[in-house]
């Protein structure tokens, strides 16, 4: 069995996700259950659009509860221990491709939702589980690593810069 990686969250992101989970497990469930009960009273369930919509909403809500619970299961609150050189979740990473220092890409390693980056911040985000994210995780500035591209070829990247996101 593999050990679950630690997810680093800012205090603000942790509080926001915890509050959402608490709401969905209590008041959110109560509201959707009431919608289902109200729709049931309307009669024939096979042709009751309100009932089917409420059941679908309940399904989405329960999926979100499971997602949040899984996210918060192995979490550390604070700043990820990003050294000057090591690639960790929460780091802003610059790489260059196939030895060409002019062909660079800068991205955030982590999850936009977990690290609390809103859509207005224009930075690409790679998951630590993505092919590139998994390849560079734990490596240092100057290391060259390869990962398999969707077409089956190997892409080599060299880590040029690592810094905490937003610094």
Backbone as JSON Lines, residues from 0, in Angstrom:
{"i":0,"aa":"X","n":[0.85,-1.18,0.0],"ca":[0.0,0.0,0.0],"c":[0.89,1.24,0.0]}
{"i":1,"aa":"X","n":[0.62,2.18,-0.9],"ca":[1.43,3.39,-0.97],"c":[0.91,4.43,0.0]}
{"i":2,"aa":"X","n":[1.84,5.21,0.51],"ca":[1.47,6.26,1.46],"c":[0.85,7.42,0.69]}
{"i":3,"aa":"X","n":[-0.23,7.94,1.22],"ca":[-0.92,9.08,0.62],"c":[-0.06,10.32,0.75]}
{"i":4,"aa":"X","n":[0.18,11.06,-0.35],"ca":[1.0,12.27,-0.24],"c":[0.27,13.35,0.57]}
{"i":5,"aa":"X","n":[1.04,14.16,1.25],"ca":[0.48,15.27,2.03],"c":[0.04,16.36,1.08]}
{"i":6,"aa":"X","n":[-1.12,16.93,1.33],"ca":[-1.62,18.07,0.57],"c":[-1.43,19.3,1.44]}
{"i":7,"aa":"X","n":[-0.73,20.29,0.92],"ca":[-0.5,21.53,1.66],"c":[-1.58,22.53,1.29]}
{"i":8,"aa":"X","n":[-2.19,23.13,2.3],"ca":[-3.22,24.15,2.09],"c":[-2.88,25.39,2.9]}
{"i":9,"aa":"X","n":[-3.24,26.54,2.35],"ca":[-3.16,27.75,3.15],"c":[-4.26,27.66,4.19]}
{"i":10,"aa":"X","n":[-4.15,28.43,5.25],"ca":[-5.19,28.42,6.28],"c":[-6.52,28.84,5.68]}
{"i":11,"aa":"X","n":[-6.5,29.83,4.78],"ca":[-7.72,30.31,4.14],"c":[-8.38,29.21,3.3]}
{"i":12,"aa":"X","n":[-7.59,28.47,2.53],"ca":[-8.15,27.39,1.71],"c":[-8.7,26.27,2.59]}
{"i":13,"aa":"X","n":[-7.97,25.92,3.65],"ca":[-8.42,24.89,4.57],"c":[-9.74,25.28,5.21]}
{"i":14,"aa":"X","n":[-9.83,26.52,5.7],"ca":[-11.06,27.0,6.34],"c":[-12.23,26.99,5.36]}
{"i":15,"aa":"X","n":[-11.98,27.43,4.13],"ca":[-13.04,27.48,3.12],"c":[-13.54,26.08,2.77]}
{"i":16,"aa":"X","n":[-12.62,25.14,2.55],"ca":[-13.02,23.79,2.19],"c":[-13.69,23.06,3.36]}
{"i":17,"aa":"X","n":[-13.21,23.3,4.57],"ca":[-13.82,22.69,5.76],"c":[-15.23,23.23,5.97]}
{"i":18,"aa":"X","n":[-15.41,24.54,5.8],"ca":[-16.74,25.14,5.95],"c":[-17.7,24.59,4.89]}
{"i":19,"aa":"X","n":[-17.22,24.43,3.67],"ca":[-18.07,23.87,2.62],"c":[-18.48,22.44,2.96]}
{"i":20,"aa":"X","n":[-17.53,21.64,3.43],"ca":[-17.84,20.26,3.8],"c":[-18.84,20.21,4.95]}
{"i":21,"aa":"X","n":[-18.63,21.02,5.96],"ca":[-19.56,21.07,7.1],"c":[-20.97,21.46,6.65]}
{"i":22,"aa":"X","n":[-21.06,22.47,5.78],"ca":[-22.36,22.92,5.27],"c":[-23.05,21.79,4.5]}
{"i":23,"aa":"X","n":[-22.3,21.16,3.58],"ca":[-22.91,20.13,2.76],"c":[-23.38,18.94,3.59]}
{"i":24,"aa":"X","n":[-22.63,18.59,4.63],"ca":[-23.0,17.45,5.47],"c":[-24.18,17.75,6.38]}
{"i":25,"aa":"X","n":[-24.44,19.01,6.66],"ca":[-25.54,19.35,7.57],"c":[-26.67,20.04,6.81]}
{"i":26,"aa":"X","n":[-26.61,21.34,6.72],"ca":[-27.68,22.12,6.11],"c":[-27.92,21.74,4.65]}
{"i":27,"aa":"X","n":[-26.84,21.48,3.91],"ca":[-26.99,21.1,2.51],"c":[-27.79,19.82,2.34]}
{"i":28,"aa":"X","n":[-27.46,18.8,3.16],"ca":[-28.2,17.53,3.1],"c":[-29.65,17.73,3.5]}
{"i":29,"aa":"X","n":[-29.88,18.54,4.52],"ca":[-31.24,18.79,4.98],"c":[-32.07,19.44,3.87]}
{"i":30,"aa":"X","n":[-31.49,20.42,3.2],"ca":[-32.23,21.12,2.13],"c":[-32.56,20.19,0.97]}
{"i":31,"aa":"X","n":[-31.59,19.4,0.54],"ca":[-31.86,18.54,-0.61],"c":[-32.84,17.42,-0.24]}
{"i":32,"aa":"X","n":[-32.78,16.93,0.98],"ca":[-33.74,15.93,1.44],"c":[-35.15,16.52,1.45]}
{"i":33,"aa":"X","n":[-35.27,17.77,1.88],"ca":[-36.58,18.44,1.88],"c":[-37.1,18.61,0.46]}
{"i":34,"aa":"X","n":[-36.21,18.93,-0.49],"ca":[-36.64,19.07,-1.89],"c":[-37.17,17.74,-2.42]}
{"i":35,"aa":"X","n":[-36.47,16.66,-2.08],"ca":[-36.9,15.34,-2.54],"c":[-38.26,14.98,-1.93]}
{"i":36,"aa":"X","n":[-38.43,15.23,-0.64],"ca":[-39.7,14.93,0.03],"c":[-40.84,15.75,-0.58]}
{"i":37,"aa":"X","n":[-40.58,17.03,-0.85],"ca":[-41.61,17.89,-1.44],"c":[-41.99,17.39,-2.84]}
{"i":38,"aa":"X","n":[-41.0,17.01,-3.61],"ca":[-41.27,16.53,-4.97],"c":[-42.03,15.2,-4.94]}
{"i":39,"aa":"X","n":[-41.74,14.34,-3.96],"ca":[-42.45,13.06,-3.82],"c":[-43.94,13.28,-3.6]}
{"i":40,"aa":"X","n":[-44.26,14.33,-2.86],"ca":[-45.66,14.61,-2.55],"c":[-46.46,15.03,-3.78]}
{"i":41,"aa":"X","n":[-45.75,15.39,-4.84],"ca":[-46.42,15.83,-6.06],"c":[-47.0,14.67,-6.86]}
{"i":42,"aa":"X","n":[-46.7,13.45,-6.46],"ca":[-47.32,12.31,-7.13],"c":[-46.35,11.47,-7.93]}
{"i":43,"aa":"X","n":[-46.81,11.03,-9.09],"ca":[-46.1,10.08,-9.96],"c":[-44.63,10.45,-10.14]}
{"i":44,"aa":"X","n":[-43.75,9.62,-9.6],"ca":[-42.32,9.91,-9.66],"c":[-41.72,9.71,-11.04]}
{"i":45,"aa":"X","n":[-42.33,8.86,-11.87],"ca":[-41.76,8.58,-13.19],"c":[-41.8,9.82,-14.1]}
{"i":46,"aa":"X","n":[-42.73,10.71,-13.86],"ca":[-42.84,11.9,-14.7],"c":[-42.64,13.18,-13.89]}
{"i":47,"aa":"X","n":[-41.99,13.06,-12.76],"ca":[-41.82,14.19,-11.86],"c":[-40.42,14.78,-12.04]}
{"i":48,"aa":"X","n":[-40.33,15.81,-12.86],"ca":[-39.04,16.45,-13.15],"c":[-38.38,17.02,-11.91]}
{"i":49,"aa":"X","n":[-39.16,17.59,-10.99],"ca":[-38.61,18.15,-9.76],"c":[-37.96,17.09,-8.9]}
{"i":50,"aa":"X","n":[-38.58,15.9,-8.86],"ca":[-38.03,14.8,-8.07],"c":[-36.69,14.35,-8.66]}
{"i":51,"aa":"X","n":[-36.67,14.17,-9.97],"ca":[-35.44,13.71,-10.63],"c":[-34.32,14.74,-10.51]}
{"i":52,"aa":"X","n":[-34.67,16.01,-10.6],"ca":[-33.67,17.08,-10.45],"c":[-33.11,17.09,-9.03]}
{"i":53,"aa":"X","n":[-33.98,16.92,-8.05],"ca":[-33.54,16.91,-6.65],"c":[-32.65,15.7,-6.38]}
{"i":54,"aa":"X","n":[-32.99,14.55,-6.94],"ca":[-32.16,13.35,-6.75],"c":[-30.79,13.54,-7.42]}
{"i":55,"aa":"X","n":[-30.78,14.17,-8.58],"ca":[-29.51,14.44,-9.26],"c":[-28.66,15.42,-8.44]}
{"i":56,"aa":"X","n":[-29.3,16.45,-7.89],"ca":[-28.6,17.4,-7.03],"c":[-28.01,16.67,-5.82]}
{"i":57,"aa":"X","n":[-28.78,15.74,-5.26],"ca":[-28.3,14.96,-4.11],"c":[-27.06,14.15,-4.5]}
{"i":58,"aa":"X","n":[-27.08,13.56,-5.68],"ca":[-25.93,12.78,-6.16],"c":[-24.69,13.64,-6.3]}
{"i":59,"aa":"X","n":[-24.85,14.83,-6.89],"ca":[-23.72,15.76,-7.05],"c":[-23.19,16.19,-5.68]}
{"i":60,"aa":"X","n":[-24.12,16.46,-4.78],"ca":[-23.73,16.92,-3.44],"c":[-22.95,15.83,-2.7]}
{"i":61,"aa":"X","n":[-23.42,14.6,-2.78],"ca":[-22.73,13.49,-2.1],"c":[-21.35,13.24,-2.72]}
{"i":62,"aa":"X","n":[-21.25,13.41,-4.03],"ca":[-19.94,13.27,-4.69],"c":[-18.99,14.36,-4.21]}
{"i":63,"aa":"X","n":[-19.49,15.57,-4.07],"ca":[-18.65,16.68,-3.58],"c":[-18.23,16.43,-2.13]}
{"i":64,"aa":"X","n":[-19.12,15.89,-1.31],"ca":[-18.77,15.56,0.07],"c":[-17.63,14.55,0.08]}
{"i":65,"aa":"X","n":[-17.72,13.51,-0.74],"ca":[-16.65,12.51,-0.8],"c":[-15.34,13.13,-1.28]}
{"i":66,"aa":"X","n":[-15.43,14.01,-2.29],"ca":[-14.24,14.67,-2.82],"c":[-13.57,15.53,-1.75]}
{"i":67,"aa":"X","n":[-14.35,16.35,-1.06],"ca":[-13.79,17.22,-0.01],"c":[-13.2,16.4,1.13]}
{"i":68,"aa":"X","n":[-13.91,15.36,1.55],"ca":[-13.42,14.52,2.64],"c":[-12.08,13.89,2.25]}
{"i":69,"aa":"X","n":[-11.96,13.43,1.01],"ca":[-10.7,12.84,0.56],"c":[-9.59,13.88,0.51]}
{"i":70,"aa":"X","n":[-9.91,15.09,0.03],"ca":[-8.91,16.16,-0.04],"c":[-8.39,16.52,1.33]}
{"i":71,"aa":"X","n":[-9.3,16.57,2.31],"ca":[-8.94,17.04,3.65],"c":[-8.39,15.92,4.54]}
{"i":72,"aa":"X","n":[-8.38,14.69,4.02],"ca":[-7.95,13.55,4.82],"c":[-6.47,13.62,5.2]}
{"i":73,"aa":"X","n":[-5.61,14.02,4.29],"ca":[-4.18,14.01,4.54],"c":[-3.61,15.4,4.23]}
{"i":74,"aa":"X","n":[-4.04,16.37,5.03],"ca":[-3.71,17.76,4.75],"c":[-2.79,18.35,5.82]}
{"i":75,"aa":"X","n":[-1.93,19.23,5.39],"ca":[-1.1,20.03,6.29],"c":[-1.46,21.49,6.03]}
{"i":76,"aa":"X","n":[-1.68,22.24,7.08],"ca":[-2.01,23.65,6.93],"c":[-0.74,24.46,7.15]}
{"i":77,"aa":"X","n":[-0.51,25.39,6.26],"ca":[0.67,26.24,6.34],"c":[1.32,26.34,4.98]}
{"i":78,"aa":"X","n":[2.55,26.72,4.97],"ca":[3.29,26.83,3.72],"c":[4.04,25.53,3.46]}
{"i":79,"aa":"X","n":[3.96,25.04,2.26],"ca":[4.71,23.84,1.91],"c":[6.2,24.11,2.07]}
{"i":80,"aa":"X","n":[6.94,23.14,2.55],"ca":[8.36,23.36,2.76],"c":[9.13,23.37,1.44]}
{"i":81,"aa":"X","n":[8.99,24.44,0.7],"ca":[9.66,24.56,-0.58],"c":[11.04,25.14,-0.32]}
{"i":82,"aa":"X","n":[12.03,24.33,-0.59],"ca":[13.4,24.82,-0.44],"c":[13.75,25.68,-1.62]}
{"i":83,"aa":"X","n":[14.97,26.12,-1.66],"ca":[15.38,26.95,-2.78],"c":[15.37,26.16,-4.07]}
{"i":84,"aa":"X","n":[15.47,24.83,-3.95],"ca":[15.65,24.07,-5.18],"c":[14.72,22.88,-5.35]}
{"i":85,"aa":"X","n":[14.18,22.3,-4.29],"ca":[13.39,21.07,-4.42],"c":[11.98,21.34,-4.91]}
{"i":86,"aa":"X","n":[11.49,20.51,-5.81],"ca":[10.13,20.63,-6.34],"c":[9.18,19.9,-5.39]}
{"i":87,"aa":"X","n":[8.22,20.63,-4.84],"ca":[7.19,20.08,-3.97],"c":[5.85,20.67,-4.38]}
{"i":88,"aa":"X","n":[4.74,20.03,-3.98],"ca":[3.44,20.63,-4.27],"c":[3.36,22.03,-3.65]}
{"i":89,"aa":"X","n":[2.8,22.96,-4.39],"ca":[2.7,24.33,-3.93],"c":[3.8,25.21,-4.5]}
{"i":90,"aa":"X","n":[4.71,24.61,-5.26],"ca":[5.82,25.36,-5.83],"c":[5.48,25.88,-7.22]}
{"i":91,"aa":"X","n":[6.04,27.03,-7.53],"ca":[5.99,27.56,-8.89],"c":[7.29,27.09,-9.54]}
{"i":92,"aa":"X","n":[7.17,26.37,-10.64],"ca":[8.31,25.72,-11.26],"c":[8.49,26.23,-12.68]}
{"i":93,"aa":"X","n":[9.75,26.48,-13.06],"ca":[10.09,26.8,-14.44],"c":[10.97,25.68,-14.96]}
{"i":94,"aa":"X","n":[10.6,25.14,-16.11],"ca":[11.38,24.09,-16.75],"c":[11.71,24.53,-18.17]}
{"i":95,"aa":"X","n":[12.73,23.9,-18.73],"ca":[12.96,24.06,-20.16],"c":[13.03,22.68,-20.79]}
{"i":96,"aa":"X","n":[12.67,22.64,-22.07],"ca":[12.48,21.37,-22.77],"c":[13.66,20.99,-23.62]}
{"i":97,"aa":"X","n":[14.02,19.71,-23.59],"ca":[15.02,19.1,-24.47],"c":[16.31,19.91,-24.58]}
{"i":98,"aa":"X","n":[16.75,20.47,-23.47],"ca":[18.02,21.19,-23.44],"c":[17.98,22.59,-24.04]}
{"i":99,"aa":"X","n":[16.82,23.06,-24.48],"ca":[16.7,24.38,-25.09],"c":[16.25,25.39,-24.03]}
{"i":100,"aa":"X","n":[17.19,26.17,-23.51],"ca":[16.89,27.11,-22.42],"c":[15.93,28.22,-22.83]}
{"i":101,"aa":"X","n":[15.66,28.36,-24.13],"ca":[14.7,29.37,-24.59],"c":[13.27,28.81,-24.63]}
{"i":102,"aa":"X","n":[13.14,27.51,-24.59],"ca":[11.82,26.85,-24.64],"c":[11.41,26.52,-23.22]}
{"i":103,"aa":"X","n":[10.85,27.53,-22.53],"ca":[10.52,27.36,-21.11],"c":[9.02,27.33,-20.87]}
{"i":104,"aa":"X","n":[8.68,26.84,-19.71],"ca":[7.29,26.82,-19.25],"c":[7.32,27.01,-17.74]}
{"i":105,"aa":"X","n":[6.47,27.91,-17.24],"ca":[6.36,28.12,-15.8],"c":[4.95,27.74,-15.38]}
{"i":106,"aa":"X","n":[4.84,26.98,-14.31],"ca":[3.54,26.48,-13.87],"c":[3.56,26.26,-12.37]}
{"i":107,"aa":"X","n":[2.38,26.05,-11.84],"ca":[2.18,25.74,-10.43],"c":[2.02,24.24,-10.31]}
{"i":108,"aa":"X","n":[2.74,23.63,-9.38],"ca":[2.57,22.21,-9.13],"c":[1.59,22.05,-7.98]}
{"i":109,"aa":"X","n":[0.44,21.52,-8.26],"ca":[-0.58,21.37,-7.23],"c":[-1.95,21.4,-7.85]}
{"i":110,"aa":"X","n":[-2.92,21.84,-7.1],"ca":[-4.3,21.93,-7.55],"c":[-4.77,23.36,-7.36]}
{"i":111,"aa":"X","n":[-5.32,23.94,-8.4],"ca":[-5.83,25.31,-8.34],"c":[-6.8,25.47,-7.18]}
{"i":112,"aa":"X","n":[-7.66,24.49,-6.97],"ca":[-8.66,24.57,-5.9],"c":[-8.01,24.45,-4.52]}
{"i":113,"aa":"X","n":[-7.11,23.49,-4.38],"ca":[-6.51,23.27,-3.07],"c":[-5.58,24.39,-2.65]}
{"i":114,"aa":"X","n":[-4.88,24.96,-3.62],"ca":[-3.91,26.0,-3.28],"c":[-4.59,27.36,-3.26]}
{"i":115,"aa":"X","n":[-5.88,27.39,-3.55],"ca":[-6.68,28.61,-3.46],"c":[-6.25,29.67,-4.46]}
{"i":116,"aa":"X","n":[-6.07,29.24,-5.71],"ca":[-5.75,30.15,-6.81],"c":[-7.03,30.31,-7.62]}
{"i":117,"aa":"X","n":[-7.49,31.55,-7.74],"ca":[-8.73,31.72,-8.49],"c":[-8.44,31.76,-9.98]}
{"i":118,"aa":"X","n":[-9.5,31.69,-10.76],"ca":[-9.39,31.61,-12.22],"c":[-8.77,32.85,-12.84]}
{"i":119,"aa":"X","n":[-8.74,33.98,-12.13],"ca":[-8.18,35.19,-12.7],"c":[-6.65,35.16,-12.71]}
{"i":120,"aa":"X","n":[-6.05,34.26,-11.94],"ca":[-4.6,34.12,-11.93],"c":[-4.23,33.27,-13.13]}
{"i":121,"aa":"X","n":[-3.45,33.85,-14.01],"ca":[-3.13,33.16,-15.25],"c":[-1.82,32.39,-15.12]}
{"i":122,"aa":"X","n":[-1.9,31.24,-14.52],"ca":[-0.76,30.33,-14.44],"c":[-1.29,28.93,-14.68]}
{"i":123,"aa":"X","n":[-0.56,28.18,-15.48],"ca":[-0.94,26.81,-15.73],"c":[-0.71,26.01,-14.46]}
{"i":124,"aa":"X","n":[-1.53,25.0,-14.22],"ca":[-1.41,24.18,-13.03],"c":[-1.25,22.72,-13.46]}
{"i":125,"aa":"X","n":[-0.21,22.08,-12.93],"ca":[-0.01,20.65,-13.15],"c":[-0.19,19.93,-11.83]}
{"i":126,"aa":"X","n":[-0.92,18.85,-11.85],"ca":[-1.09,18.02,-10.68],"c":[0.2,17.25,-10.41]}
{"i":127,"aa":"X","n":[0.52,17.0,-9.14],"ca":[1.68,16.15,-8.85],"c":[1.52,14.73,-9.41]}
{"i":128,"aa":"X","n":[0.28,14.34,-9.74],"ca":[0.03,13.02,-10.3],"c":[0.09,13.01,-11.83]}
{"i":129,"aa":"X","n":[0.17,14.18,-12.46],"ca":[0.27,14.24,-13.91],"c":[1.63,13.68,-14.33]}
{"i":130,"aa":"X","n":[1.8,13.3,-15.6],"ca":[3.09,12.76,-16.02],"c":[4.26,13.7,-15.71]}
{"i":131,"aa":"X","n":[4.13,14.99,-16.06],"ca":[5.22,15.92,-15.77],"c":[5.36,16.14,-14.27]}
{"i":132,"aa":"X","n":[4.26,16.33,-13.58],"ca":[4.3,16.57,-12.14],"c":[4.98,15.44,-11.4]}
{"i":133,"aa":"X","n":[4.62,14.21,-11.73],"ca":[5.22,13.04,-11.08],"c":[6.71,12.94,-11.4]}
{"i":134,"aa":"X","n":[7.09,13.31,-12.62],"ca":[8.5,13.21,-13.03],"c":[9.38,14.21,-12.28]}
{"i":135,"aa":"X","n":[8.89,15.43,-12.05],"ca":[9.74,16.46,-11.45],"c":[9.66,16.5,-9.93]}
{"i":136,"aa":"X","n":[8.63,15.91,-9.34],"ca":[8.42,15.95,-7.9],"c":[9.65,15.43,-7.16]}
{"i":137,"aa":"X","n":[10.17,16.25,-6.24],"ca":[11.32,15.86,-5.43],"c":[12.66,16.18,-6.06]}
{"i":138,"aa":"X","n":[12.66,16.54,-7.33],"ca":[13.93,16.86,-8.0],"c":[14.33,18.31,-7.73]}
{"i":139,"aa":"X","n":[15.55,18.64,-8.09],"ca":[16.11,19.96,-7.79],"c":[16.47,20.72,-9.05]}
{"i":140,"aa":"X","n":[16.7,22.0,-8.88],"ca":[17.13,22.85,-9.98],"c":[18.37,22.22,-10.61]}
{"i":141,"aa":"X","n":[18.34,22.14,-11.94],"ca":[19.45,21.56,-12.69],"c":[19.21,20.11,-13.08]}
{"i":142,"aa":"X","n":[18.29,19.41,-12.38],"ca":[18.0,18.02,-12.73],"c":[17.24,17.96,-14.05]}
{"i":143,"aa":"X","n":[17.57,16.96,-14.87],"ca":[16.84,16.69,-16.1],"c":[16.12,15.36,-15.92]}
{"i":144,"aa":"X","n":[14.83,15.37,-16.19],"ca":[14.0,14.17,-16.04],"c":[13.18,13.98,-17.3]}
{"i":145,"aa":"X","n":[12.72,12.77,-17.51],"ca":[11.89,12.49,-18.66],"c":[10.55,11.93,-18.22]}
{"i":146,"aa":"X","n":[9.56,12.12,-19.06],"ca":[8.24,11.54,-18.81],"c":[7.61,11.19,-20.15]}
{"i":147,"aa":"X","n":[6.67,10.26,-20.1],"ca":[6.04,9.77,-21.33],"c":[4.93,10.72,-21.77]}
{"i":148,"aa":"X","n":[5.0,11.11,-23.03],"ca":[4.01,12.0,-23.64],"c":[2.8,11.16,-24.08]}
{"i":149,"aa":"X","n":[1.66,11.8,-24.32],"ca":[0.48,11.05,-24.77],"c":[0.71,10.25,-26.06]}
{"i":150,"aa":"X","n":[1.63,10.72,-26.92],"ca":[1.9,10.01,-28.17],"c":[2.88,8.86,-27.97]}
{"i":151,"aa":"X","n":[3.32,8.61,-26.73],"ca":[4.22,7.5,-26.44],"c":[5.68,7.88,-26.4]}
{"i":152,"aa":"X","n":[6.02,9.06,-26.9],"ca":[7.42,9.5,-26.88],"c":[7.82,9.99,-25.49]}
{"i":153,"aa":"X","n":[9.09,10.27,-25.33],"ca":[9.59,10.77,-24.06],"c":[9.92,12.25,-24.2]}
{"i":154,"aa":"X","n":[9.47,13.03,-23.23],"ca":[9.77,14.46,-23.19],"c":[10.75,14.66,-22.05]}
{"i":155,"aa":"X","n":[11.86,15.35,-22.35],"ca":[12.84,15.64,-21.3],"c":[12.73,17.1,-20.91]}
{"i":156,"aa":"X","n":[12.69,17.33,-19.59],"ca":[12.65,18.7,-19.07],"c":[13.76,18.86,-18.06]}
{"i":157,"aa":"X","n":[14.29,20.07,-18.02],"ca":[15.29,20.42,-17.02],"c":[14.68,21.46,-16.11]}
{"i":158,"aa":"X","n":[14.82,21.26,-14.81],"ca":[14.24,22.19,-13.84],"c":[15.16,23.4,-13.76]}
{"i":159,"aa":"X","n":[14.61,24.57,-14.1],"ca":[15.41,25.8,-14.14],"c":[15.23,26.63,-12.89]}
{"i":160,"aa":"X","n":[14.02,26.62,-12.3],"ca":[13.75,27.48,-11.16],"c":[12.6,26.9,-10.35]}
{"i":161,"aa":"X","n":[12.72,27.01,-9.03],"ca":[11.66,26.56,-8.12],"c":[11.5,27.64,-7.05]}
{"i":162,"aa":"X","n":[10.26,28.06,-6.81],"ca":[10.01,29.03,-5.73],"c":[8.61,28.82,-5.2]}
{"i":163,"aa":"X","n":[8.37,29.25,-3.96],"ca":[7.0,29.15,-3.43],"c":[6.07,29.98,-4.31]}
{"i":164,"aa":"X","n":[4.86,29.51,-4.53],"ca":[3.91,30.21,-5.38],"c":[3.59,31.58,-4.8]}
{"i":165,"aa":"X","n":[3.58,32.58,-5.67],"ca":[3.19,33.93,-5.27],"c":[4.32,34.76,-4.68]}
{"i":166,"aa":"X","n":[5.5,34.18,-4.56],"ca":[6.63,34.92,-3.97],"c":[7.45,35.56,-5.07]}
